[in-house]
N, CA, C and O atoms as a GROMACS GRO file, in nm:
protein
  276
    1MET      N    1   0.085  -0.118   0.000
    1MET     CA    2   0.000   0.000   0.000
    1MET      C    3   0.089   0.123   0.000
    1MET      O    4   0.177   0.136   0.085
    2ALA      N    5   0.068   0.212  -0.092
    2ALA     CA    6   0.147   0.334  -0.102
    2ALA      C    7   0.098   0.435   0.001
    2ALA      O    8  -0.020   0.437   0.039
    3ALA      N    9   0.189   0.519   0.045
    3ALA     CA   10   0.152   0.624   0.140
    3ALA      C   11   0.063   0.725   0.070
    3ALA      O   12   0.082   0.753  -0.048
    4PRO      N   13  -0.035   0.781   0.142
    4PRO     CA   14  -0.121   0.880   0.079
    4PRO      C   15  -0.042   1.006   0.047
    4PRO      O   16   0.059   1.034   0.112
    5PRO      N   17  -0.086   1.082  -0.053
    5PRO     CA   18  -0.014   1.205  -0.088
    5PRO      C   19  -0.019   1.304   0.028
    5PRO      O   20  -0.114   1.306   0.106
    6LYS      N   21   0.083   1.386   0.038
    6LYS     CA   22   0.089   1.485   0.146
    6LYS      C   23   0.054   1.622   0.092
    6LYS      O   24   0.076   1.651  -0.026
    7LYS      N   25   0.001   1.704   0.177
    7LYS     CA   26  -0.035   1.841   0.142
    7LYS      C   27   0.092   1.925   0.139
    7LYS      O   28   0.167   1.929   0.237
    8ALA      N   29   0.116   1.992   0.029
    8ALA     CA   30   0.232   2.079   0.014
    8ALA      C   31   0.187   2.224   0.029
    8ALA      O   32   0.083   2.264  -0.023
    9PHE      N   33   0.267   2.304   0.101
    9PHE     CA   34   0.237   2.446   0.114
    9PHE      C   35   0.365   2.520   0.147
    9PHE      O   36   0.457   2.462   0.204
   10PRO      N   37   0.374   2.648   0.111
   10PRO     CA   38   0.495   2.725   0.141
   10PRO      C   39   0.500   2.759   0.290
   10PRO      O   40   0.397   2.788   0.351
   11LEU      N   41   0.617   2.756   0.347
   11LEU     CA   42   0.636   2.788   0.488
   11LEU      C   43   0.757   2.880   0.500
   11LEU      O   44   0.867   2.846   0.457
   12ARG      N   45   0.735   2.997   0.557
   12ARG     CA   46   0.844   3.092   0.575
   12ARG      C   47   0.892   3.083   0.720
   12ARG      O   48   0.813   3.097   0.813
   13LEU      N   49   1.022   3.059   0.736
   13LEU     CA   50   1.081   3.046   0.869
   13LEU      C   51   1.196   3.144   0.886
   13LEU      O   52   1.263   3.180   0.790
   14ASP      N   53   1.216   3.184   1.008
   14ASP     CA   54   1.334   3.262   1.043
   14ASP      C   55   1.457   3.176   1.014
   14ASP      O   56   1.456   3.057   1.047
   15PRO      N   57   1.560   3.231   0.954
   15PRO     CA   58   1.678   3.150   0.920
   15PRO      C   59   1.741   3.079   1.041
   15PRO      O   60   1.789   2.966   1.027
   16ALA      N   61   1.741   3.142   1.157
   16ALA     CA   62   1.798   3.078   1.276
   16ALA      C   63   1.712   2.958   1.319
   16ALA      O   64   1.766   2.856   1.362
   17LEU      N   65   1.580   2.970   1.308
   17LEU     CA   66   1.491   2.859   1.341
   17LEU      C   67   1.513   2.744   1.243
   17LEU      O   68   1.519   2.628   1.284
   18TYR      N   69   1.524   2.776   1.115
   18TYR     CA   70   1.549   2.672   1.014
   18TYR      C   71   1.680   2.600   1.043
   18TYR      O   72   1.687   2.477   1.034
   19ALA      N   73   1.784   2.676   1.078
   19ALA     CA   74   1.915   2.615   1.106
   19ALA      C   75   1.905   2.521   1.227
   19ALA      O   76   1.966   2.414   1.226
   20ALA      N   77   1.830   2.560   1.329
   20ALA     CA   78   1.813   2.475   1.447
   20ALA      C   79   1.738   2.347   1.411
   20ALA      O   80   1.775   2.239   1.456
   21ILE      N   81   1.634   2.359   1.329
   21ILE     CA   82   1.558   2.240   1.285
   21ILE      C   83   1.648   2.151   1.201
   21ILE      O   84   1.643   2.029   1.213
   22GLU      N   85   1.728   2.212   1.115
   22GLU     CA   86   1.819   2.136   1.029
   22GLU      C   87   1.920   2.057   1.112
   22GLU      O   88   1.949   1.941   1.081
   23ARG      N   89   1.975   2.118   1.218
   23ARG     CA   90   2.069   2.048   1.306
   23ARG      C   91   2.001   1.933   1.379
   23ARG      O   92   2.056   1.823   1.389
   24ALA      N   93   1.880   1.958   1.429
   24ALA     CA   94   1.806   1.853   1.500
   24ALA      C   95   1.774   1.738   1.405
   24ALA      O   96   1.783   1.621   1.444
   25ALA      N   97   1.737   1.770   1.282
   25ALA     CA   98   1.704   1.666   1.183
   25ALA      C   99   1.827   1.582   1.152
   25ALA      O  100   1.817   1.459   1.144
   26ALA      N  101   1.942   1.645   1.136
   26ALA     CA  102   2.064   1.572   1.108
   26ALA      C  103   2.100   1.478   1.223
   26ALA      O  104   2.147   1.367   1.201
   27GLY      N  105   2.077   1.523   1.346
   27GLY     CA  106   2.106   1.441   1.461
   27GLY      C  107   2.017   1.319   1.473
   27GLY      O  108   2.054   1.220   1.535
   28GLU      N  109   1.899   1.327   1.414
   28GLU     CA  110   1.804   1.216   1.419
   28GLU      C  111   1.791   1.145   1.284
   28GLU      O  112   1.701   1.064   1.264
   29LEU      N  113   1.883   1.176   1.193
   29LEU     CA  114   1.887   1.114   1.059
   29LEU      C  115   1.752   1.129   0.987
   29LEU      O  116   1.700   1.033   0.931
   30ARG      N  117   1.699   1.249   0.989
   30ARG     CA  118   1.574   1.280   0.921
   30ARG      C  119   1.597   1.397   0.825
   30ARG      O  120   1.695   1.470   0.836
   31SER      N  121   1.504   1.411   0.731
   31SER     CA  122   1.504   1.532   0.648
   31SER      C  123   1.445   1.645   0.730
   31SER      O  124   1.379   1.622   0.831
   32VAL      N  125   1.468   1.768   0.686
   32VAL     CA  126   1.409   1.882   0.755
   32VAL      C  127   1.257   1.872   0.752
   32VAL      O  128   1.190   1.902   0.850
   33ASN      N  129   1.202   1.829   0.639
   33ASN     CA  130   1.057   1.816   0.627
   33ASN      C  131   1.003   1.714   0.729
   33ASN      O  132   0.904   1.741   0.797
   34ALA      N  133   1.068   1.600   0.739
   34ALA     CA  134   1.025   1.498   0.835
   34ALA      C  135   1.039   1.547   0.978
   34ALA      O  136   0.957   1.515   1.064
   35GLN      N  137   1.144   1.626   1.005
   35GLN     CA  138   1.164   1.680   1.139
   35GLN      C  139   1.054   1.779   1.175
   35GLN      O  140   1.003   1.777   1.286
   36VAL      N  141   1.018   1.866   1.082
   36VAL     CA  142   0.911   1.962   1.106
   36VAL      C  143   0.781   1.887   1.135
   36VAL      O  144   0.708   1.922   1.228
   37GLU      N  145   0.751   1.784   1.055
   37GLU     CA  146   0.630   1.706   1.077
   37GLU      C  147   0.632   1.639   1.214
   37GLU      O  148   0.530   1.637   1.283
   38CYS      N  149   0.746   1.584   1.252
   38CYS     CA  150   0.759   1.519   1.382
   38CYS      C  151   0.738   1.620   1.495
   38CYS      O  152   0.667   1.592   1.591
   39LEU      N  153   0.800   1.736   1.484
   39LEU     CA  154   0.785   1.839   1.587
   39LEU      C  155   0.641   1.887   1.599
   39LEU      O  156   0.592   1.910   1.709
   40LEU      N  157   0.573   1.902   1.485
   40LEU     CA  158   0.433   1.944   1.488
   40LEU      C  159   0.345   1.837   1.554
   40LEU      O  160   0.256   1.870   1.633
   41ARG      N  161   0.370   1.710   1.523
   41ARG     CA  162   0.293   1.601   1.586
   41ARG      C  163   0.316   1.599   1.737
   41ARG      O  164   0.221   1.581   1.814
   42GLU      N  165   0.442   1.616   1.779
   42GLU     CA  166   0.472   1.618   1.923
   42GLU      C  167   0.402   1.735   1.992
   42GLU      O  168   0.344   1.718   2.099
   43ALA      N  169   0.407   1.853   1.931
   43ALA     CA  170   0.344   1.971   1.990
   43ALA      C  171   0.193   1.954   2.000
   43ALA      O  172   0.133   1.989   2.101
   44LEU      N  173   0.132   1.900   1.895
   44LEU     CA  174  -0.012   1.877   1.899
   44LEU      C  175  -0.048   1.772   2.004
   44LEU      O  176  -0.150   1.785   2.073
   45GLY      N  177   0.035   1.669   2.017
   45GLY     CA  178   0.011   1.567   2.118
   45GLY      C  179   0.015   1.625   2.259
   45GLY      O  180  -0.067   1.588   2.343
   46ARG      N  181   0.109   1.716   2.286
   46ARG     CA  182   0.117   1.781   2.417
   46ARG      C  183  -0.006   1.866   2.444
   46ARG      O  184  -0.042   1.886   2.560
   47ARG      N  185  -0.069   1.916   2.339
   47ARG     CA  186  -0.191   1.996   2.356
   47ARG      C  187  -0.317   1.912   2.360
   47ARG      O  188  -0.428   1.964   2.373
   48GLY      N  189  -0.300   1.781   2.348
   48GLY     CA  190  -0.415   1.693   2.356
   48GLY      C  191  -0.486   1.667   2.225
   48GLY      O  192  -0.595   1.610   2.224
   49VAL      N  193  -0.426   1.708   2.115
   49VAL     CA  194  -0.486   1.683   1.984
   49VAL      C  195  -0.443   1.544   1.939
   49VAL      O  196  -0.324   1.516   1.926
   50LYS      N  197  -0.542   1.458   1.916
   50LYS     CA  198  -0.512   1.320   1.878
   50LYS      C  199  -0.508   1.308   1.727
   50LYS      O  200  -0.598   1.354   1.656
   51LEU      N  201  -0.402   1.246   1.678
   51LEU     CA  202  -0.386   1.221   1.534
   51LEU      C  203  -0.365   1.073   1.512
   51LEU      O  204  -0.310   1.002   1.597
   52ALA      N  205  -0.410   1.027   1.398
   52ALA     CA  206  -0.381   0.889   1.360
   52ALA      C  207  -0.232   0.878   1.331
   52ALA      O  208  -0.170   0.975   1.287
   53ASP      N  209  -0.175   0.761   1.355
   53ASP     CA  210  -0.034   0.740   1.321
   53ASP      C  211  -0.015   0.756   1.171
   53ASP      O  212  -0.102   0.717   1.094
   54PRO      N  213   0.097   0.814   1.130
   54PRO     CA  214   0.120   0.833   0.986
   54PRO      C  215   0.135   0.698   0.915
   54PRO      O  216   0.188   0.603   0.971
   55VAL      N  217   0.087   0.693   0.792
   55VAL     CA  218   0.102   0.572   0.710
   55VAL      C  219   0.240   0.578   0.649
   55VAL      O  220   0.273   0.672   0.576
   56ARG      N  221   0.321   0.480   0.676
   56ARG     CA  222   0.458   0.478   0.625
   56ARG      C  223   0.464   0.392   0.498
   56ARG      O  224   0.401   0.287   0.490
   57ALA      N  225   0.539   0.439   0.402
   57ALA     CA  226   0.559   0.363   0.279
   57ALA      C  227   0.644   0.240   0.310
   57ALA      O  228   0.736   0.247   0.390
   58LYS      N  229   0.612   0.129   0.247
   58LYS     CA  230   0.691   0.008   0.266
   58LYS      C  231   0.824   0.026   0.196
   58LYS      O  232   0.833   0.086   0.089
   59ARG      N  233   0.928  -0.027   0.259
   59ARG     CA  234   1.061  -0.014   0.203
   59ARG      C  235   1.116  -0.150   0.167
   59ARG      O  236   1.072  -0.251   0.222
   60GLY      N  237   1.211  -0.152   0.076
   60GLY     CA  238   1.274  -0.277   0.038
   60GLY      C  239   1.208  -0.342  -0.082
   60GLY      O  240   1.118  -0.286  -0.145
   61ARG      N  241   1.254  -0.460  -0.110
   61ARG     CA  242   1.200  -0.534  -0.225
   61ARG      C  243   1.063  -0.590  -0.194
   61ARG      O  244   1.035  -0.629  -0.080
   62PRO      N  245   0.978  -0.594  -0.294
   62PRO     CA  246   0.847  -0.661  -0.272
   62PRO      C  247   0.868  -0.811  -0.257
   62PRO      O  248   0.962  -0.868  -0.311
   63ALA      N  249   0.778  -0.873  -0.183
   63ALA     CA  250   0.786  -1.018  -0.162
   63ALA      C  251   0.766  -1.089  -0.295
   63ALA      O  252   0.691  -1.044  -0.381
   64LYS      N  253   0.835  -1.203  -0.309
   64LYS     CA  254   0.818  -1.284  -0.431
   64LYS      C  255   0.682  -1.350  -0.426
   64LYS      O  256   0.638  -1.399  -0.322
   65GLN      N  257   0.616  -1.350  -0.541
   65GLN     CA  258   0.486  -1.416  -0.551
   65GLN      C  259   0.503  -1.548  -0.624
   65GLN      O  260   0.562  -1.555  -0.732
   66GLU      N  261   0.452  -1.650  -0.562
   66GLU     CA  262   0.457  -1.783  -0.626
   66GLU      C  263   0.320  -1.810  -0.687
   66GLU      O  264   0.219  -1.814  -0.617
   67ASP      N  265   0.319  -1.829  -0.818
   67ASP     CA  266   0.190  -1.850  -0.887
   67ASP      C  267   0.176  -1.993  -0.939
   67ASP      O  268   0.100  -2.017  -1.032
   68GLY      N  269   0.248  -2.088  -0.880
   68GLY     CA  270   0.231  -2.228  -0.913
   68GLY      C  271   0.296  -2.272  -1.044
   68GLY      O  272   0.257  -2.376  -1.097
   69GLU      N  273   0.390  -2.198  -1.097
   69GLU     CA  274   0.453  -2.239  -1.222
   69GLU      C  275   0.557  -2.343  -1.200
   69GLU      O  276   0.620  -2.388  -1.295
   0.00000   0.00000   0.00000
């Protein structure tokens, strides 16, 4: 199952804030985009906003299918 498409929108950030997010993302081996999403989910969780867990794309090779040949 493929991950659902994500909503894209422009986001303007203070350069110092972006640099801090970029450092945090590198420390957690994430992209800046994934780090922003993670931080937003954490912040919403602290405020009591419940979200469904994100659907993650499957990684790696697809399983071999045996069709009886």
